[in-house]
Short mmCIF file of C-alpha atoms in Angstrom, two decimals:
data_model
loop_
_atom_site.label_atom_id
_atom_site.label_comp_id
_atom_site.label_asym_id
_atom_site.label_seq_id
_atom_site.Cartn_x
_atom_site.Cartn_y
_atom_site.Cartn_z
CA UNK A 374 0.00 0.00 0.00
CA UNK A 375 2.52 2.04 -0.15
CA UNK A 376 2.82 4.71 -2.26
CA UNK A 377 5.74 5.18 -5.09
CA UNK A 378 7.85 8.29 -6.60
CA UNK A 379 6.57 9.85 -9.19
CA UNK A 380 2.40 9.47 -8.56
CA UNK A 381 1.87 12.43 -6.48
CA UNK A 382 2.02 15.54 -8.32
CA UNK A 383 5.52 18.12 -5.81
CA UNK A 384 3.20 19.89 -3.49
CA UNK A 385 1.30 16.91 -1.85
CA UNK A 386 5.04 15.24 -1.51
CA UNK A 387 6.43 18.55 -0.01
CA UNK A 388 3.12 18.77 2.13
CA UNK A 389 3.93 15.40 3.30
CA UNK A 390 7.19 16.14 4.39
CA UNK A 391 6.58 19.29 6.15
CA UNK A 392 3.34 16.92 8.14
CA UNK A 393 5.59 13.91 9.25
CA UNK A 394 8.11 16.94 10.18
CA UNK A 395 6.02 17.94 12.18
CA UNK A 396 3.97 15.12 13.58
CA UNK A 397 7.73 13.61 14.12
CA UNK A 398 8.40 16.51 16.17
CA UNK A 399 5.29 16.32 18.27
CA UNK A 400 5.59 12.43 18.86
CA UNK A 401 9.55 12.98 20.46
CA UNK A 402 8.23 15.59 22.49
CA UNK A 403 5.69 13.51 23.98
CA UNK A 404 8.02 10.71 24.71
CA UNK A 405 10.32 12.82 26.28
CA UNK A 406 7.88 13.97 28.32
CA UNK A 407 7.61 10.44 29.58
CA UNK A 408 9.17 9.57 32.87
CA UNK A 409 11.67 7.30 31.14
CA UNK A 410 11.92 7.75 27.59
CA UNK A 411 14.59 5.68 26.83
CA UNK A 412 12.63 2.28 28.49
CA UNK A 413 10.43 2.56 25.36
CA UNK A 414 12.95 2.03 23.23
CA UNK A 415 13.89 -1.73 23.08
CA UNK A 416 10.13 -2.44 22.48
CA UNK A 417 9.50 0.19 19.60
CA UNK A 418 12.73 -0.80 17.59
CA UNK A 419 11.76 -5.04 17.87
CA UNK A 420 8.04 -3.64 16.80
CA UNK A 421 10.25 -1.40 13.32
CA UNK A 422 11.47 -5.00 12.71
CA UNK A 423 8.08 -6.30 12.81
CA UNK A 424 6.62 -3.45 10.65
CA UNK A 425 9.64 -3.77 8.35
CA UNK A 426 8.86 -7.57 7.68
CA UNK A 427 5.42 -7.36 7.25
CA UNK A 428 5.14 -6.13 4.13
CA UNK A 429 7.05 -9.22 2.65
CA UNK A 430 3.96 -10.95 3.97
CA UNK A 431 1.78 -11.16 0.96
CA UNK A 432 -1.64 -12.21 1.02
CA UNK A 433 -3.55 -13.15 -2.19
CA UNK A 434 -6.70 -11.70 -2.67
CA UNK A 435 -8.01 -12.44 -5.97
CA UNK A 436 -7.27 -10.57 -8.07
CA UNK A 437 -4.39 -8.87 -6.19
CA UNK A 438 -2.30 -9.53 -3.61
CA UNK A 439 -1.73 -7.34 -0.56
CA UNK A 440 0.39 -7.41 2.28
CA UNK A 441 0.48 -6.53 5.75
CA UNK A 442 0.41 -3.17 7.37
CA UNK A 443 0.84 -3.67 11.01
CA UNK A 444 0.54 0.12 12.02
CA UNK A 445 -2.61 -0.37 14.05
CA UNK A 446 -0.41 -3.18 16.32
CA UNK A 447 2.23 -0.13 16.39
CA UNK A 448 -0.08 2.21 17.35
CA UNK A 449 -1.70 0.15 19.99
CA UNK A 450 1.42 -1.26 21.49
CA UNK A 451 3.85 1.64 21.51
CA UNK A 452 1.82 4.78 21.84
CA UNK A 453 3.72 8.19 20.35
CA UNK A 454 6.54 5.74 19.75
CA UNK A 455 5.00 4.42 16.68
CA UNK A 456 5.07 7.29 14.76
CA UNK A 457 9.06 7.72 14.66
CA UNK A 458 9.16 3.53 14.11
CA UNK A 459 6.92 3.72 10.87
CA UNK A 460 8.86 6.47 9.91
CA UNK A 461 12.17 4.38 9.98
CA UNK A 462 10.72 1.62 9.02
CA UNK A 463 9.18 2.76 5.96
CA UNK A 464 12.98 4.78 5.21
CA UNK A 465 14.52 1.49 5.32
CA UNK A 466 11.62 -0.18 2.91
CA UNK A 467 12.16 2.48 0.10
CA UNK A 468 16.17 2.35 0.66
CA UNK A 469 16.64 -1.09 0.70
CA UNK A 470 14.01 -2.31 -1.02
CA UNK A 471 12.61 0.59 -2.92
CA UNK A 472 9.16 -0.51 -1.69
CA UNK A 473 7.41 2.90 -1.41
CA UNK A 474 10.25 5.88 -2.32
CA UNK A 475 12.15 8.47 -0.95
CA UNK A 476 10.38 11.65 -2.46
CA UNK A 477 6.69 10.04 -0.94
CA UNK A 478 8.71 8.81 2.42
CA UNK A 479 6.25 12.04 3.72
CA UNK A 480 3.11 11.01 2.61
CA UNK A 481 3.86 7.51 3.27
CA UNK A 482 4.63 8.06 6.72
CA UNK A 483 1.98 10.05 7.65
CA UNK A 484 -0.53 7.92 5.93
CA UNK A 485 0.50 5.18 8.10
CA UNK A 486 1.46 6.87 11.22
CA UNK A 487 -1.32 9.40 11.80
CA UNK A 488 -3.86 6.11 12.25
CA UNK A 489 -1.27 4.16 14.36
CA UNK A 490 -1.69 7.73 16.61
CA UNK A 491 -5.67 7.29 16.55
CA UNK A 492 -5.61 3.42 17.30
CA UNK A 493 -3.61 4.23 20.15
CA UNK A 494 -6.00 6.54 21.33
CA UNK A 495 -8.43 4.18 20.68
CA UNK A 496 -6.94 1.40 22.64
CA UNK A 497 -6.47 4.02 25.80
CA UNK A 498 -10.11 4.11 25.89
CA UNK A 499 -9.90 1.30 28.43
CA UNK A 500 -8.81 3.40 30.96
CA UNK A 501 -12.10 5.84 30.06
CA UNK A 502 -14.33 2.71 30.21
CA UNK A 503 -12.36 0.93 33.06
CA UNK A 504 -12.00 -1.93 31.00
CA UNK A 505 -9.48 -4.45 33.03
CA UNK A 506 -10.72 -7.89 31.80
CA UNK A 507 -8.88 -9.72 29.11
CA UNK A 508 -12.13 -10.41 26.77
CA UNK A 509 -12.52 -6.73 27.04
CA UNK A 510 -9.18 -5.57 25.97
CA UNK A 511 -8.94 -7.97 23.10
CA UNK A 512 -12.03 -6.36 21.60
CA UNK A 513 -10.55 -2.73 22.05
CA UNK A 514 -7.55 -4.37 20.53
CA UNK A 515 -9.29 -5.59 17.61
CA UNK A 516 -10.93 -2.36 17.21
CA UNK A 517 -7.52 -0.52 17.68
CA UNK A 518 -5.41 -2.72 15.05
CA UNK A 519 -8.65 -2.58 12.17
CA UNK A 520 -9.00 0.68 12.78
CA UNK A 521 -5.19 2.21 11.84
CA UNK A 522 -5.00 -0.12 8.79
CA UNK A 523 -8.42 0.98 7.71
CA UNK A 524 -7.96 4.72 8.70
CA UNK A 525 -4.16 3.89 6.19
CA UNK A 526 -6.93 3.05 3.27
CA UNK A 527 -8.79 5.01 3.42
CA UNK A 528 -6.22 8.16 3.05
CA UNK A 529 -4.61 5.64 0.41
CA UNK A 530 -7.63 5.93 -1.25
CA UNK A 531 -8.55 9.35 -1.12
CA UNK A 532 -4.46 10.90 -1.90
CA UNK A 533 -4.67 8.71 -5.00
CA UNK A 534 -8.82 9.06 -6.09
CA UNK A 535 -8.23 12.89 -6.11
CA UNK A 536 -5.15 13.09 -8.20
CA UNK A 537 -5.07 10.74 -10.92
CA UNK A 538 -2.81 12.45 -13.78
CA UNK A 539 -4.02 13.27 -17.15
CA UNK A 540 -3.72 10.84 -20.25
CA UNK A 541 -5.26 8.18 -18.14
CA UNK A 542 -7.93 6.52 -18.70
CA UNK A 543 -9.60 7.92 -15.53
CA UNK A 544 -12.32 5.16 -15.04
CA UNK A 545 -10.24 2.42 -15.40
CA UNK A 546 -8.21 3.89 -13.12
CA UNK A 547 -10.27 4.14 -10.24
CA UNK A 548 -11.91 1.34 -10.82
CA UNK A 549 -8.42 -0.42 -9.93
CA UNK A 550 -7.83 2.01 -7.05
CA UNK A 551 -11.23 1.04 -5.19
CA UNK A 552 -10.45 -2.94 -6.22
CA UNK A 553 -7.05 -2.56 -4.16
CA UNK A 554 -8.50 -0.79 -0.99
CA UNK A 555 -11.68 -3.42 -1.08
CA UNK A 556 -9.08 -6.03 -1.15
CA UNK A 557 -7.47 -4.59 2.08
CA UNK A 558 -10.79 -5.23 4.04
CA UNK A 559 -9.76 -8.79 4.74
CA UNK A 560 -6.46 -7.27 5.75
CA UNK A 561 -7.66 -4.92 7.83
CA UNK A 562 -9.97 -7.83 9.76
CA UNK A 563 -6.76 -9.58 10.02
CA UNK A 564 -4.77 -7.04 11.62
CA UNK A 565 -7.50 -6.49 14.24
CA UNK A 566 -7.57 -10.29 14.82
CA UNK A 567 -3.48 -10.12 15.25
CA UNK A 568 -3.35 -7.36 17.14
CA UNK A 569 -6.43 -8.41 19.41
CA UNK A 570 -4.21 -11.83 19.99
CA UNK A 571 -1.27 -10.29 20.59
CA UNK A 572 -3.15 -7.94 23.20
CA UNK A 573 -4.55 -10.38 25.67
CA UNK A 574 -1.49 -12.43 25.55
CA UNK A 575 0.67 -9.45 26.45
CA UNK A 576 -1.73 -8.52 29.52
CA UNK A 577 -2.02 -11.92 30.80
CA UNK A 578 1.69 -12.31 30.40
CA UNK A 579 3.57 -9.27 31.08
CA UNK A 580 0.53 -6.46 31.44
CA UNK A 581 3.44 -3.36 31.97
CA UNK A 582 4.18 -3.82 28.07
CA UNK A 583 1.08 -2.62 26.77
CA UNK A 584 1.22 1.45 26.79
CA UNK A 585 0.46 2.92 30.02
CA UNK A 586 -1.57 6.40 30.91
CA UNK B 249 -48.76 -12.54 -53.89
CA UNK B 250 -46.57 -12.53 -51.13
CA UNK B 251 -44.88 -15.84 -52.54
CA UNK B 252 -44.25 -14.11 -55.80
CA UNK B 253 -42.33 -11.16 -54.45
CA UNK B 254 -40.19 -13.24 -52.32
CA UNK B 255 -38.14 -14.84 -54.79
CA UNK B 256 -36.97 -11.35 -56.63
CA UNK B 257 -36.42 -9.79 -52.92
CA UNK B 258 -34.27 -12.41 -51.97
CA UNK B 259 -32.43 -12.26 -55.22
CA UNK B 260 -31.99 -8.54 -54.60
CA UNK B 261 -30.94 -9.05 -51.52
CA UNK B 262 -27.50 -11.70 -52.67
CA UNK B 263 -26.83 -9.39 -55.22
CA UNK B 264 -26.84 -6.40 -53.62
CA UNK B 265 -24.98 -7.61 -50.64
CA UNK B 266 -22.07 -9.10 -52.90
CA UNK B 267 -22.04 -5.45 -54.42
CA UNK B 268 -21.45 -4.30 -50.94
CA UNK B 269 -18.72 -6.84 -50.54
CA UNK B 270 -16.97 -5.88 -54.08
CA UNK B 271 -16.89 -2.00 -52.61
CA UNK B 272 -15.24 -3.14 -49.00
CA UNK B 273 -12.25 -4.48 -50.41
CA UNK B 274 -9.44 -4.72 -47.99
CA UNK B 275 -5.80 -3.77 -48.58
CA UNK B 276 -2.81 -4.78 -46.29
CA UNK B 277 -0.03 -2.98 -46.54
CA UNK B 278 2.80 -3.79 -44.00
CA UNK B 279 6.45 -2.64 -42.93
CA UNK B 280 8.88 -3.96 -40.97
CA UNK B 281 9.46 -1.53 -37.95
CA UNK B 282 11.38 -1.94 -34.61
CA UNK B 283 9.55 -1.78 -31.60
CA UNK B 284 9.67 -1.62 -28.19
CA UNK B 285 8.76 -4.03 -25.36
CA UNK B 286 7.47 -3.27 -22.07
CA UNK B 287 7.74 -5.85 -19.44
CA UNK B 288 6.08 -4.64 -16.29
CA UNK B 289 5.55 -6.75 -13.39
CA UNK B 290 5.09 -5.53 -9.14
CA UNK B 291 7.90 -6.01 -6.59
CA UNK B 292 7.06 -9.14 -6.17
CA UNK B 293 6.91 -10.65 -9.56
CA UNK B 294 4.02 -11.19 -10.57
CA UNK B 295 3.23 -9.35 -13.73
CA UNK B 296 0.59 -6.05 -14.29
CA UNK B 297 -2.30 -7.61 -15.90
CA UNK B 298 -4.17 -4.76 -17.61
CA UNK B 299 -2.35 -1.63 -16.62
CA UNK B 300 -2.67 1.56 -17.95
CA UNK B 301 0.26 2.20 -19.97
CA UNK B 302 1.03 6.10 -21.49
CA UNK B 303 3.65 6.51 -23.94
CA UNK B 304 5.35 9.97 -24.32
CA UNK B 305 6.99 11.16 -27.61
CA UNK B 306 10.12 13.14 -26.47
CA UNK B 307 8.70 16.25 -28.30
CA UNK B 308 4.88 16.31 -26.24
CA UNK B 309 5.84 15.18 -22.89
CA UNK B 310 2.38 16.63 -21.50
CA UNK B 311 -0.20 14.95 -23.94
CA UNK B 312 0.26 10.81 -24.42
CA UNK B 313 1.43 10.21 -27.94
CA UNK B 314 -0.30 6.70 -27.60
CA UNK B 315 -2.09 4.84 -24.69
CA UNK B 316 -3.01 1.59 -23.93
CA UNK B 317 -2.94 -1.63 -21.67
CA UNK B 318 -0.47 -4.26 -20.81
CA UNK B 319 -1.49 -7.80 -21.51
CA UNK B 320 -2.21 -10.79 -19.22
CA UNK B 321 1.51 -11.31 -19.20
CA UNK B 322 2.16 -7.58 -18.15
CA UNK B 323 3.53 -6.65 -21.37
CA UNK B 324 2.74 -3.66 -24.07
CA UNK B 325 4.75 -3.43 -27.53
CA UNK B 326 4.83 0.01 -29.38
CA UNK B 327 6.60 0.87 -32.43
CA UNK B 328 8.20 4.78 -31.87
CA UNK B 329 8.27 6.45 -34.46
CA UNK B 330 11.65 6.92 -35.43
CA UNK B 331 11.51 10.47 -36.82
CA UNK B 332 11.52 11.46 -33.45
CA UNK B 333 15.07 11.01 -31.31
CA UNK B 334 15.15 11.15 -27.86
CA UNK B 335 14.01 10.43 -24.36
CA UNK B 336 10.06 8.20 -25.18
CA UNK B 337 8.46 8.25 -21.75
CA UNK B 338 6.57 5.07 -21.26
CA UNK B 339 4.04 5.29 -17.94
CA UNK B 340 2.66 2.42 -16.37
CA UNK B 341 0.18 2.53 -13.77
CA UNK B 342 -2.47 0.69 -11.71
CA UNK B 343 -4.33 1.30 -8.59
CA UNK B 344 -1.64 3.88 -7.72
CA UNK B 345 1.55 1.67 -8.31
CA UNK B 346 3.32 2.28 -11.47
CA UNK B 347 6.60 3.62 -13.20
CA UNK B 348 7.61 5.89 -15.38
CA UNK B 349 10.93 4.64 -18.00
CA UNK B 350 12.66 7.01 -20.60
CA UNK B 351 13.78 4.92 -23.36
CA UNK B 352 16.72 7.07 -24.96
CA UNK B 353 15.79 6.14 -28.52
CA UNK B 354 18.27 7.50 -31.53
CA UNK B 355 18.77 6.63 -35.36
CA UNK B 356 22.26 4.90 -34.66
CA UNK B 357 21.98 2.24 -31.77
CA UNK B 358 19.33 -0.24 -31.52
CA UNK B 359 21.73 -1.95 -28.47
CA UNK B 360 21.02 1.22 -26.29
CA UNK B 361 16.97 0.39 -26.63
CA UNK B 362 17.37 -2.52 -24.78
CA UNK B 363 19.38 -1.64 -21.76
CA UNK B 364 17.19 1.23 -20.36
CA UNK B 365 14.13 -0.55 -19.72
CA UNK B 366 15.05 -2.90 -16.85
CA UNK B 367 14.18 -0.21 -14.10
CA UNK B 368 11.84 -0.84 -11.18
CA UNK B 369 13.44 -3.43 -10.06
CA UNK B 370 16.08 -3.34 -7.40
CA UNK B 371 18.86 -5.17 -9.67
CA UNK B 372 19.77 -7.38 -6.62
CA UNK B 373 19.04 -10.91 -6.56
CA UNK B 374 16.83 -13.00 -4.00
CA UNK B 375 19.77 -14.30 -1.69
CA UNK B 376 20.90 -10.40 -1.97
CA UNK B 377 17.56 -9.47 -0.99
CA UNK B 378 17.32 -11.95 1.79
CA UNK B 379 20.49 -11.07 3.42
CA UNK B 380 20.22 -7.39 3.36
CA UNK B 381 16.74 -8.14 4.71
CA UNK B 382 18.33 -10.09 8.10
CA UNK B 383 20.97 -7.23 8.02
CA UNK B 384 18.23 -4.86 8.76
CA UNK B 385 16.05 -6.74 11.12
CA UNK B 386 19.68 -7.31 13.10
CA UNK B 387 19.92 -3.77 13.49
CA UNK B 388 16.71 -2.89 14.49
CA UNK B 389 16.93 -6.03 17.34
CA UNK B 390 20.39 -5.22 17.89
CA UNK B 391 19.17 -1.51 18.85
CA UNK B 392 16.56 -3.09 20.87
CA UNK B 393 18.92 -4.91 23.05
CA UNK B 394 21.47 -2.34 23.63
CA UNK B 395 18.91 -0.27 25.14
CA UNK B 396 17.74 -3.24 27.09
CA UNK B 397 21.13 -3.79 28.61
CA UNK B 398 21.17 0.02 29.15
CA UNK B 399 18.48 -0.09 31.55
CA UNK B 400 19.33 -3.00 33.00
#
């Protein structure tokens, strides 16, 4: 899903960069801001590893194939921490593997890092609705991890809907567009599933892992 | 009286059509041109079935001197026209993945045709791949457990 050089027109691209700038900006300060900062760390640069394999992961959905996201996990599990790992993460994708590219490294990252913000907010919203019990959790964590790979599409969808380039046939085009995000839905189900698993286990196993207040 | 005018309709109706066929003759002519092949396929091999492809004559690069679609095997053949030297911009594109490939094209070297069009790819091979794969998942872990040790 994500997206290459040379298919957003400069000032999306340079809007992108000056967003994950800032956004980038906002996340550190908030983890500095945490009592420890550094204890994050180990646990948000094993999750970049994660996020950096997962797109090898390819699932075929007739007739594409897609691959996983994992930014709603990220979001869930590491708080303001995610932001800076998809943004790594996704630098070492387009470098290495030129999977996404350097001049959309903006846009990419903020189409996958501003949901892995709102699923963590999401998943906090057990401490709103007091939820402690592990049924609970893994629901909110379902919810969490669908929602920042769905939020992802949906701004995939939109960025690429509202600026298809001349001298293409423009139907045809987004009638491949909308095939590609409906073939995410499974994906997206997935990642909730995944992320809901990984949840419970984490609180029944070692509960100070999962982000706290 | 409707049997009688039958048999002069349908008369009519042979002769006129083969007078129809006489007047659509059809002339081939054909040439021997060289063209160019597009292979296009995604990251992870499998081809583009049915992508939009844009070609771009060096002297338009805003308006698409021809479009069309890649076949089940992710390929498109054009034939330039070689009048025109210099960079032809082939696009291809679907559901927001795609390339763009000049294709230098001059009146002297046919070789040169051939060499640009292998981009999008990486150029490194699988094993390549794989290893500087588990180079970067050892640095992310190995960052991971020197800041583990660090607060330990």
């Amino acid at each position: 899903m994500h997206i290459p050089d040379g298919i957003l027109p400069a000032p999306i691209v340079l809007t992108g960069y000056a967003g994950t700038g800032l956004v980038t900006w906002y996340s550190l300060r908030r983890i500095n801001r945490q009592e420890n900062p550094q204890a994050g760390v180990p646990k948000a640069s094993l999750l970049t590893a994660a996020f950096f394999v997962a797109s090898w992961i390819h699932i075929p959905v007739p007739p594409t194939s897609v691959h996983l996201i994992l930014n709603g996990l990220l979001g869930t599990l590491l708080g303001y921490f995610a932001f800076p790992a998809i943004l790594i993460g996704l630098l070492f994708q387009a470098i290495l593997f030129q999977h996404g590219g350097l001049s959309t490294l903006g846009v990419n990252a903020l189409m996958m890092g501003l949901p892995a913000i709102a699923a963590h907010y999401i998943f906090q919203l057990r401490y709103r609705f007091k939820i402690t019990q592990v049924n609970g959790l893994a629901i909110l964590g379902f919810f969490s991890g669908a929602m920042g790979l769905g939020l992802a599409v949906l701004i995939f969808f939109s960025l690429l809907i509202t600026n298809l380039p001349a001298g293409l046939d423009v139907r045809t085009e987004q009638a491949a567009i909308t095939g590609l995000a409906l073939a995410h839905l499974p994906v997206v189900i997935l990642e909730g599933f995944f992320t809901a698993l990984l949840v419970s286990f984490i609180y029944r196993v070692k509960p100070e892992l999962l982000p706290q207040r | 009286m409707k049997k009688r005018l039958v048999v002069p309709l349908a008369a009519f109706a042979v002769l006129g059509s083969q007078i129809q066929a006489i007047a659509h003759g059809v002339k081939i002519e054909y040439q021997v041109q060289s063209a160019i092949e597009i292979q296009s396929a995604y990251d992870n091999g499998e081809p583009m079935q049915a992508a939009q492809v844009a070609v771009y004559s060096p002297d338009n690069p805003t308006e698409p001197w021809l479009t069309g679609q890649t076949d089940a095997n992710g390929k498109f053949i054009f034939a330039p026209d070689p009048q025109i030297e210099g960079n032809w911009e082939v696009q291809v594109r679907q559901a927001g993945h795609g390339e763009i490939v000049a294709i230098p094209l001059s009146s002297d070297s046919e070789s040169k045709l051939q060499a640009s069009i292998v981009k999008g790819s990486t150029g490194y091979s699988a094993p390549q791949l794989i290893l500087m794969g588990l180079m970067g998942i050892w640095g992310f872990v190995g960052t991971a457990l020197f800041f583990a040790k660090g607060k330990s």
